[in-house]
Coordinates of C-alpha atoms in Angstrom, one line a residue:
X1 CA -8.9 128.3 -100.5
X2 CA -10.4 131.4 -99.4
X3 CA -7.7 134.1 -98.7
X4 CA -9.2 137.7 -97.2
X5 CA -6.7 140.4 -96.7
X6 CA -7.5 144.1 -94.3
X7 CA -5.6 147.0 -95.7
X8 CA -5.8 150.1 -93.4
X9 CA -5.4 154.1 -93.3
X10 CA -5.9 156.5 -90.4
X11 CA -9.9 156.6 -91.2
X12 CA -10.7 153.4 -94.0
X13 CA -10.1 150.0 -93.0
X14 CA -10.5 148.1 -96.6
X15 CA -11.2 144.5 -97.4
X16 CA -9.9 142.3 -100.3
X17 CA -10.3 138.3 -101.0
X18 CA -9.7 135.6 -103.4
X19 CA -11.6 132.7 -103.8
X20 CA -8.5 130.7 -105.9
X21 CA -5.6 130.8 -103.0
X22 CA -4.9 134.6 -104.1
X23 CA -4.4 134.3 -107.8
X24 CA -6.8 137.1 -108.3
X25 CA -8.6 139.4 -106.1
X26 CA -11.9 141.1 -105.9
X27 CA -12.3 144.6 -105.7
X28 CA -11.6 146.5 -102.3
X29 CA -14.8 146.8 -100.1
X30 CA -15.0 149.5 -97.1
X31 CA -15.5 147.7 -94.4
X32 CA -14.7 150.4 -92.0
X33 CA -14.9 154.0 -92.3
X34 CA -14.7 156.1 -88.8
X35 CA -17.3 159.4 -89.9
X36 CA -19.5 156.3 -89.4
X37 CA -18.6 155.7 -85.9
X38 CA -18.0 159.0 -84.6
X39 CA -18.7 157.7 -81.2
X40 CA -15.2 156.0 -81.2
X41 CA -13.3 159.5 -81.1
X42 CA -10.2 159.9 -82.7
X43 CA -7.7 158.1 -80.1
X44 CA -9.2 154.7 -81.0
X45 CA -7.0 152.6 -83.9
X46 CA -9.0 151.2 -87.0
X47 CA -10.4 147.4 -86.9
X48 CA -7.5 146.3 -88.9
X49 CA -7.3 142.8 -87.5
X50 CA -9.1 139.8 -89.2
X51 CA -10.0 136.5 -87.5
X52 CA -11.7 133.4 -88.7
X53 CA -14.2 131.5 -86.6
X54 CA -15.9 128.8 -88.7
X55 CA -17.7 130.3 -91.4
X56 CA -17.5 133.8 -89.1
X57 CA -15.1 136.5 -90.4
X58 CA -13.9 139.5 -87.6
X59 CA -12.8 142.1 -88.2
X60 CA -11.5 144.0 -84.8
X61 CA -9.0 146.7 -83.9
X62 CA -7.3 147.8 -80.6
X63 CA -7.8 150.3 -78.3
X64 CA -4.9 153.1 -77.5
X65 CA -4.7 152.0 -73.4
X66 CA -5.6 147.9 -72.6
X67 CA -9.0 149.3 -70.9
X68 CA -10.0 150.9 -74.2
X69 CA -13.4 149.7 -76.2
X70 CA -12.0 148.7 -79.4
X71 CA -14.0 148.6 -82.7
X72 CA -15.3 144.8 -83.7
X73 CA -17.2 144.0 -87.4
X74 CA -18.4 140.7 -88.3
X75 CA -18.6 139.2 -91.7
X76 CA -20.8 136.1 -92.8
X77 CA -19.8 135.8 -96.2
X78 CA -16.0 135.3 -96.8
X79 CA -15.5 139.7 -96.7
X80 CA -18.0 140.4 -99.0
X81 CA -19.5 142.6 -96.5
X82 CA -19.2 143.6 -92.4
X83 CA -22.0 144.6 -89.9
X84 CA -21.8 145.4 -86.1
X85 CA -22.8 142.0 -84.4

């Protein structure tokens, strides 16, 4: 099975998977780095998160107060890469 981990600083949100149940692992990708989204300020938190839907991969963070807008990237191919949906 696929396993896809999120490993997270302050300002880089970086993924990692394994295609053989996590004997090895490929190469961290940046899925998130915040000069990117400047729009997001500096009180938001990283999209840290990851959730599978189907074939879908999310990766979303949370905001600092419940009525925040929080950061949300999609991936299609198992982590390999994330877009804005």
């Amino acid at each position: 099975g696929t396993v896809v981990l999120s490993v997270g600083t302050e300002c880089v949100v970086r993924v990692l998977s394994s295609r053989d149940e996590g004997k090895t692992f490929t190469p961290p990708v940046v899925a998130f780095d915040a000069a990117e989204y400047p729009e997001l300020g500096l009180g938001r938190r990283p999209p840290t998160r990851l959730l599978a839907l189907g074939e879908r991969l999310l990766l979303f963070g949370s905001g600092i107060k419940g009525s925040d807008a929080y950061p949300l990237l999609a991936s299609d191919d198992q982590g390999v890469s994330f877009r804005t949906p």
